[in-house]
CSV table of C-alpha atoms in Angstrom, one decimal:
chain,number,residue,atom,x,y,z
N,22,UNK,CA,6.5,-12.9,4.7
N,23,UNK,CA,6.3,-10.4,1.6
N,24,UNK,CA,3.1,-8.2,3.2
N,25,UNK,CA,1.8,-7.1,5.7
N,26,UNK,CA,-2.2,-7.6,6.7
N,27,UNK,CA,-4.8,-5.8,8.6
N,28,UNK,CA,-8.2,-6.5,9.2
N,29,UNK,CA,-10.8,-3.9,10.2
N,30,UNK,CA,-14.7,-4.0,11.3
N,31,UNK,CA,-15.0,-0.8,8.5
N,32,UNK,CA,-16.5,-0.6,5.6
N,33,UNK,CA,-13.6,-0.6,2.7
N,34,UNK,CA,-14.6,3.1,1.9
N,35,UNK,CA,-14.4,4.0,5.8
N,36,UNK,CA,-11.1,1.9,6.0
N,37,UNK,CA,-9.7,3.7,3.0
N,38,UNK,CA,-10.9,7.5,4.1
N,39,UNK,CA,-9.2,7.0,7.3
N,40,UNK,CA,-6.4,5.5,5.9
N,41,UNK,CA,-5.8,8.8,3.7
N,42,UNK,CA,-5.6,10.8,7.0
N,43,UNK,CA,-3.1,8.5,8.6
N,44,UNK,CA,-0.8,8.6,5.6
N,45,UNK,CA,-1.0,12.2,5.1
N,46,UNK,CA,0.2,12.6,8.8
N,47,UNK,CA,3.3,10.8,6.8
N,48,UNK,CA,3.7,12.8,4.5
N,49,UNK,CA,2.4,10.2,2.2
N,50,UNK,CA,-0.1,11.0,-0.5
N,51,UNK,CA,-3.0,8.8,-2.2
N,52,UNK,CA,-1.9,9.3,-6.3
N,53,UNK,CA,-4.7,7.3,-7.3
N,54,UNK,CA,-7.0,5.0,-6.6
N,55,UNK,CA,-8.1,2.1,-8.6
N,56,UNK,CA,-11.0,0.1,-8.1
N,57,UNK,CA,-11.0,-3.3,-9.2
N,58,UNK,CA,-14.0,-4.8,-8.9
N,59,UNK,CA,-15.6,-1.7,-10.8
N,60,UNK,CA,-12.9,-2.3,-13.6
N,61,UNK,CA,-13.8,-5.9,-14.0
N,62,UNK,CA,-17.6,-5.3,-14.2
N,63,UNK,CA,-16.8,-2.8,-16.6
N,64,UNK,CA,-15.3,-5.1,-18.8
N,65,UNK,CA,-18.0,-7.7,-18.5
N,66,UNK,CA,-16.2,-9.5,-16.0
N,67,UNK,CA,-18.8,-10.7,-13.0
N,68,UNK,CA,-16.3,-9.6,-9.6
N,69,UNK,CA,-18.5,-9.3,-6.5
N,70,UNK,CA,-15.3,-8.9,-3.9
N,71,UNK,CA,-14.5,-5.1,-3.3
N,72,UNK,CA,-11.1,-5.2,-4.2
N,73,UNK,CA,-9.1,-1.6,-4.0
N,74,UNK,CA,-5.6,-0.5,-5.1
N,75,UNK,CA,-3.8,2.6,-3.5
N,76,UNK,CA,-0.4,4.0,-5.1
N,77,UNK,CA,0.8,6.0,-2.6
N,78,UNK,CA,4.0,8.4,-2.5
N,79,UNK,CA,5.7,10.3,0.1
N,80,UNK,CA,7.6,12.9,-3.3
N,81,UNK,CA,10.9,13.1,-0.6
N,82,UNK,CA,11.6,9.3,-0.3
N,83,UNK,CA,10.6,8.0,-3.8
N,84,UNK,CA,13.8,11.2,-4.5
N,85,UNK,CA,16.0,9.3,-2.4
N,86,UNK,CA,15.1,5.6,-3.9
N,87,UNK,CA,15.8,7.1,-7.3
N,88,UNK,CA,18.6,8.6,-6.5
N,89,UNK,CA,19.9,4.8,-5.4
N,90,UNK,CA,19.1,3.2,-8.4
N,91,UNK,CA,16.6,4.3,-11.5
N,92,UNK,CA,15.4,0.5,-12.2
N,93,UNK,CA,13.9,1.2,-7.9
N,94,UNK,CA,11.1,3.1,-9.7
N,95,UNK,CA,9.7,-0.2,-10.8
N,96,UNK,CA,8.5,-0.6,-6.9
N,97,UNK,CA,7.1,3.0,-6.9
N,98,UNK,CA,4.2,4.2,-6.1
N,99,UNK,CA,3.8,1.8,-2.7
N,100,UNK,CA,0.7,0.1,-3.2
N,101,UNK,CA,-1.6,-0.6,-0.6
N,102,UNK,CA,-4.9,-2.9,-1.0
N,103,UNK,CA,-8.0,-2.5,0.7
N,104,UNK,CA,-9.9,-5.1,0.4
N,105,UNK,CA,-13.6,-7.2,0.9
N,106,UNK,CA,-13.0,-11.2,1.8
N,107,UNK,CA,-14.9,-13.7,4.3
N,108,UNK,CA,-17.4,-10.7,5.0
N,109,UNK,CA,-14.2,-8.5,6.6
N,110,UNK,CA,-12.1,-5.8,5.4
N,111,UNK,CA,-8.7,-5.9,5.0
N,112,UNK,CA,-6.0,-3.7,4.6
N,113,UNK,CA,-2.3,-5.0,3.1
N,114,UNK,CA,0.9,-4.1,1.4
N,115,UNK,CA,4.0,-5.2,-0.1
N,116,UNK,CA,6.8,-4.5,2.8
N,117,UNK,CA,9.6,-2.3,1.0
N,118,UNK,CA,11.7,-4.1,2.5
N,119,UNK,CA,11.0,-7.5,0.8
N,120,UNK,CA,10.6,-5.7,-2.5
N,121,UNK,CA,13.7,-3.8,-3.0
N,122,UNK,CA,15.9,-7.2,-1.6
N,123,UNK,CA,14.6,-8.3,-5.2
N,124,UNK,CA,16.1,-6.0,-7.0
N,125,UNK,CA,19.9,-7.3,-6.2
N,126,UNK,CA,22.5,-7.1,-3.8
N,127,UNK,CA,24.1,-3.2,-4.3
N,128,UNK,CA,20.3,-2.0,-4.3
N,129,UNK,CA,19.3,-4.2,-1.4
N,130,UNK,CA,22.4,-2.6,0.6
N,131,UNK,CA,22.4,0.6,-0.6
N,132,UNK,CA,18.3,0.9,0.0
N,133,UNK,CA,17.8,-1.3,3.1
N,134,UNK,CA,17.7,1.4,5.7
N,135,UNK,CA,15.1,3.5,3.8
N,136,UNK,CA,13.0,0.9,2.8
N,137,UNK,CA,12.5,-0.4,6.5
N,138,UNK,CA,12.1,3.1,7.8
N,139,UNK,CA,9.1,3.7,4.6
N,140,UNK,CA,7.9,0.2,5.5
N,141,UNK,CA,7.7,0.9,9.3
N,142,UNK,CA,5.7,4.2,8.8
N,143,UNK,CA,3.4,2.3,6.0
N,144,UNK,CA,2.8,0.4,8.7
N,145,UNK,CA,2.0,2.6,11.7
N,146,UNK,CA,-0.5,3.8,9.2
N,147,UNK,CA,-2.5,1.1,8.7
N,148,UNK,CA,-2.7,0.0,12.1
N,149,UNK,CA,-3.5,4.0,13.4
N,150,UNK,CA,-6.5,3.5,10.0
N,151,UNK,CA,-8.1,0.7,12.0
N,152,UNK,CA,-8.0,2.4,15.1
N,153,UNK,CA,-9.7,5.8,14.3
């Protein structure tokens, strides 16, 4: 499977504040925060689903990724989606792991370690969010 899903009983703005404390603990940081349903609206566009977009960074790894392989910047920032549907909140992401396999064998090789270390912690995040 290409993600990885949570659901929580919190609001999508409670899900997303603790979130932001569990990824700092990471060393990972929120670099902006893009909200989708607001966008839409914006545009004219009737979009009644909360619908959030995280890019998130740790600056050390995303060094190391780079350092791999310039076209790996095409998977950077992580995003992570927080997220309204069937009345619950949900948290997801892209696994690393799954992405950088795309981008061909050397990088998948070359990468694999780091991206299932960045994908495991991405992931002890999310499930520490919906337990605070």
């Amino acid at each position: 499977m290409f993600h990885y899903t949570v659901q929580t009983n919190k609001t999508v703005d409670e899900a997303i504040q603790t979130l932001e404390l569990s990824l700092k603990e990471e060393q990972f940081g929120i670099l902006w925060r893009f909200n989708i349903q607001e966008k839409l609206n914006e545009k004219g566009i009737e979009f009644n689903q909360r619908y959030e977009v995280l890019e998130v960074c740790n600056p050390v790894e995303a060094k190391k990724v780079l350092s791999e392989n310039v076209l790996n910047g095409y998977f950077l920032p992580c995003k992570i989606t927080v997220y309204e549907h069937e009345g619950r909140t949900k948290i997801g992401l892209p696994k690393p792991s799954y992405l950088i396999g795309t981008a061909g064998e050397e990088s998948a090789t070359a990468l694999r370690d780091i991206a299932l270390d960045i994908e495991r912690r991405l992931i002890m995040c999310l499930d520490k969010s919906i337990r605070k």
